[in-house]
Tab-separated table of C-alpha atoms in Angstrom:
chain	number	residue	atom	x	y	z
A	268	UNK	CA	7.228	23.103	-2.554
A	269	UNK	CA	4.664	21.784	-4.128
A	270	UNK	CA	0.288	21.926	-4.277
A	271	UNK	CA	-2.313	19.575	-3.482
A	272	UNK	CA	-4.074	18.527	-6.692
A	273	UNK	CA	-7.224	19.505	-6.959
A	274	UNK	CA	-10.646	18.230	-6.247
A	275	UNK	CA	-12.666	16.965	-9.430
A	276	UNK	CA	-16.338	18.160	-9.855
A	277	UNK	CA	-18.769	14.821	-11.045
A	278	UNK	CA	-20.291	15.418	-13.991
A	279	UNK	CA	-22.690	13.135	-12.907
A	280	UNK	CA	-23.007	10.158	-11.463
A	281	UNK	CA	-23.504	7.163	-12.906
A	282	UNK	CA	-26.664	4.487	-13.167
A	283	UNK	CA	-26.258	1.808	-9.808
A	284	UNK	CA	-25.336	-1.926	-10.390
A	285	UNK	CA	-26.708	-3.737	-6.761
A	286	UNK	CA	-24.962	-6.800	-7.758
A	287	UNK	CA	-25.777	-7.827	-3.324
A	288	UNK	CA	-21.823	-7.639	-1.908
A	289	UNK	CA	-21.466	-4.312	-4.145
A	290	UNK	CA	-22.547	-1.653	-5.842
A	291	UNK	CA	-20.232	-0.515	-9.506
A	292	UNK	CA	-21.099	2.795	-10.932
A	293	UNK	CA	-19.970	4.650	-13.128
A	294	UNK	CA	-19.501	8.911	-13.024
A	295	UNK	CA	-17.991	11.232	-15.217
A	296	UNK	CA	-15.783	13.746	-13.307
A	297	UNK	CA	-13.581	16.957	-15.095
A	298	UNK	CA	-10.201	17.216	-15.141
A	299	UNK	CA	-9.739	20.845	-12.874
A	300	UNK	CA	-6.149	21.167	-15.134
A	301	UNK	CA	-7.970	20.726	-18.577
A	302	UNK	CA	-11.285	19.632	-17.614
A	303	UNK	CA	-11.656	17.382	-20.105
A	304	UNK	CA	-14.546	15.102	-19.308
A	305	UNK	CA	-12.770	10.886	-17.827
A	306	UNK	CA	-15.333	8.554	-16.606
A	307	UNK	CA	-14.185	7.390	-13.293
A	308	UNK	CA	-15.756	3.136	-12.041
A	309	UNK	CA	-16.438	3.391	-8.932
A	310	UNK	CA	-16.772	0.203	-6.600
A	311	UNK	CA	-19.684	0.847	-4.054
A	312	UNK	CA	-18.992	-1.778	-0.742
A	313	UNK	CA	-18.811	-1.330	2.415
A	314	UNK	CA	-16.669	-1.690	5.075
A	315	UNK	CA	-14.489	-4.475	6.227
A	316	UNK	CA	-12.807	-5.638	9.389
A	317	UNK	CA	-9.412	-8.188	9.527
A	318	UNK	CA	-9.047	-10.094	12.760
A	319	UNK	CA	-5.633	-11.939	14.125
A	320	UNK	CA	-7.210	-14.504	16.240
A	321	UNK	CA	-4.682	-15.891	19.160
A	322	UNK	CA	-5.275	-18.710	20.366
A	323	UNK	CA	-4.549	-18.468	24.385
A	324	UNK	CA	-1.612	-21.251	23.400
A	325	UNK	CA	-0.290	-18.067	21.152
A	326	UNK	CA	-1.512	-20.520	18.299
A	327	UNK	CA	-2.943	-18.020	15.272
A	328	UNK	CA	-6.394	-19.331	14.121
A	329	UNK	CA	-6.618	-19.626	10.192
A	330	UNK	CA	-8.431	-20.210	7.922
A	331	UNK	CA	-9.191	-21.782	3.930
A	332	UNK	CA	-11.074	-21.051	1.892
A	333	UNK	CA	-11.723	-20.884	-2.313
A	334	UNK	CA	-12.105	-17.160	-3.854
A	335	UNK	CA	-13.587	-16.707	-6.592
A	336	UNK	CA	-10.467	-14.643	-8.276
A	337	UNK	CA	-8.087	-16.685	-8.365
A	338	UNK	CA	-9.782	-19.671	-8.772
A	339	UNK	CA	-7.469	-21.187	-5.797
A	340	UNK	CA	-7.960	-22.111	-1.849
A	341	UNK	CA	-6.945	-19.792	-0.323
A	342	UNK	CA	-5.304	-19.472	3.369
A	343	UNK	CA	-6.016	-16.127	5.213
A	344	UNK	CA	-7.140	-14.566	9.036
A	345	UNK	CA	-11.159	-14.167	9.173
A	346	UNK	CA	-12.663	-11.374	8.304
A	347	UNK	CA	-15.740	-9.935	6.646
A	348	UNK	CA	-18.244	-7.182	5.964
A	349	UNK	CA	-19.613	-4.664	8.752
A	350	UNK	CA	-22.904	-4.467	8.690
A	351	UNK	CA	-24.303	-0.398	8.184
A	352	UNK	CA	-24.611	1.344	10.752
A	353	UNK	CA	-22.193	-1.180	13.266
A	354	UNK	CA	-18.835	-0.347	14.850
A	355	UNK	CA	-16.477	-2.438	13.226
A	356	UNK	CA	-14.805	-4.483	16.118
A	357	UNK	CA	-18.308	-5.769	16.658
A	358	UNK	CA	-18.278	-7.172	13.586
A	359	UNK	CA	-14.705	-7.635	13.949
A	360	UNK	CA	-15.819	-10.188	17.055
A	361	UNK	CA	-18.654	-11.289	14.941
A	362	UNK	CA	-17.452	-11.756	12.113
A	363	UNK	CA	-14.586	-14.130	14.050
A	364	UNK	CA	-16.250	-16.399	15.967
A	365	UNK	CA	-19.494	-17.137	13.206
A	366	UNK	CA	-16.686	-17.987	10.955
A	367	UNK	CA	-14.199	-20.727	13.634
A	368	UNK	CA	-15.992	-21.080	16.580
A	369	UNK	CA	-13.997	-18.785	18.299
A	370	UNK	CA	-14.386	-16.349	21.047
A	371	UNK	CA	-11.676	-13.287	21.846
A	372	UNK	CA	-10.356	-12.668	25.464
A	373	UNK	CA	-9.630	-9.204	24.011
A	374	UNK	CA	-9.970	-7.186	21.027
A	375	UNK	CA	-7.334	-4.647	19.931
A	376	UNK	CA	-7.630	-2.093	17.564
A	377	UNK	CA	-4.542	-2.609	15.365
A	378	UNK	CA	-6.172	0.572	12.137
A	379	UNK	CA	-7.574	0.588	8.542
A	380	UNK	CA	-6.482	1.086	5.344
A	381	UNK	CA	-8.210	2.451	1.890
A	382	UNK	CA	-8.512	-0.906	0.165
A	383	UNK	CA	-8.499	0.414	-3.164
A	384	UNK	CA	-9.033	4.264	-3.340
A	385	UNK	CA	-8.915	4.852	-7.019
A	386	UNK	CA	-12.207	2.421	-7.341
A	387	UNK	CA	-13.797	2.298	-3.300
A	388	UNK	CA	-14.523	4.740	-0.872
A	389	UNK	CA	-14.144	1.576	2.118
A	390	UNK	CA	-11.756	1.003	4.596
A	391	UNK	CA	-11.055	-2.848	5.896
A	392	UNK	CA	-10.652	-2.282	10.354
A	393	UNK	CA	-7.802	-5.050	11.055
A	394	UNK	CA	-7.692	-6.377	15.119
A	395	UNK	CA	-5.851	-8.157	17.002
A	396	UNK	CA	-8.074	-11.306	19.396
A	397	UNK	CA	-6.322	-12.027	21.981
A	398	UNK	CA	-7.293	-15.541	24.046
A	399	UNK	CA	-9.061	-16.803	22.105
A	400	UNK	CA	-10.859	-20.059	23.057
A	401	UNK	CA	-13.049	-22.142	20.938
A	402	UNK	CA	-16.732	-22.219	21.964
A	403	UNK	CA	-17.911	-24.138	18.593
A	404	UNK	CA	-17.598	-25.425	15.448
A	405	UNK	CA	-19.037	-21.850	13.772
A	406	UNK	CA	-21.612	-20.689	12.392
A	407	UNK	CA	-21.073	-19.895	8.415
A	408	UNK	CA	-23.361	-17.246	6.327
A	409	UNK	CA	-24.829	-19.745	3.504
A	410	UNK	CA	-22.469	-19.478	0.249
A	411	UNK	CA	-18.970	-20.124	2.591
A	412	UNK	CA	-17.571	-22.813	3.297
A	413	UNK	CA	-14.002	-22.585	5.809
A	414	UNK	CA	-11.888	-25.160	6.487
A	415	UNK	CA	-9.942	-23.497	10.545
A	416	UNK	CA	-6.733	-23.836	11.272
A	417	UNK	CA	-4.012	-23.550	13.306
A	418	UNK	CA	-0.420	-22.528	12.855
A	419	UNK	CA	2.320	-20.647	15.233
A	420	UNK	CA	2.772	-17.613	15.836
A	421	UNK	CA	5.809	-17.862	14.636
A	422	UNK	CA	5.431	-18.898	10.979
A	423	UNK	CA	3.337	-15.814	9.894
A	424	UNK	CA	7.337	-14.425	8.031
A	425	UNK	CA	7.784	-17.839	6.979
A	426	UNK	CA	3.884	-17.993	5.481
A	427	UNK	CA	3.809	-14.733	3.981
A	428	UNK	CA	7.569	-14.607	2.590
A	429	UNK	CA	6.862	-18.387	0.221
A	430	UNK	CA	3.084	-17.012	-0.824
A	431	UNK	CA	1.154	-18.958	1.245
A	432	UNK	CA	-0.786	-16.582	2.944
A	433	UNK	CA	-0.891	-14.390	-0.524
A	434	UNK	CA	-3.370	-11.413	-0.148
A	435	UNK	CA	-2.388	-8.611	0.218
A	436	UNK	CA	-5.387	-7.475	3.619
A	437	UNK	CA	-4.303	-10.011	4.914
A	438	UNK	CA	-0.200	-9.151	5.294
A	439	UNK	CA	-1.350	-5.024	5.632
A	440	UNK	CA	-2.745	-7.025	8.801
A	441	UNK	CA	-0.725	-8.110	9.827
A	442	UNK	CA	2.476	-5.790	8.662
A	443	UNK	CA	0.091	-3.360	11.246
A	444	UNK	CA	0.555	-5.628	14.167
A	445	UNK	CA	4.039	-5.525	13.785
A	446	UNK	CA	4.324	-1.777	13.230
A	447	UNK	CA	2.218	-1.410	16.649
A	448	UNK	CA	4.315	-3.937	18.268
A	449	UNK	CA	7.605	-1.552	16.756
A	450	UNK	CA	5.738	1.062	18.107
A	451	UNK	CA	4.789	-0.267	21.912
A	452	UNK	CA	9.098	-0.754	22.293
């Protein structure tokens, strides 16, 4: 059996640049094999949540919003930041209601993943929101411009395979949902 890599000791914590939704820092680490110094960038971000929302009519509640990284509008599930100290399930219910105006009858945890462990230490928590009912038009945060669309739940594979849904964390949420459904059989 091979031995696991050893942790890299941090030699110096770099100057932090705060960009509101994330902090960027370059720390200096020592390679435990060679003791050579290597700078490594770290993105300090809050926990995130994603919500697969399903109405009482078995429709998916999806959102479209402009994403600056790809310079285009994307089709996604609702989601957002988990406030410091906030329970991820409560954050998911809050984000769903704020972005779409829907409230869930039941919230089921699907699991969580590290979005990019090479650069980030946070987790993205995915939830399945069942029996969702529209209560209002939503209360979007300042700087959000979201439209809500309903799709038959059975269209998810097609939407992903045809490149209509491209956000990796959204695809992961649907994959976690499928794994949970298969494990329950």
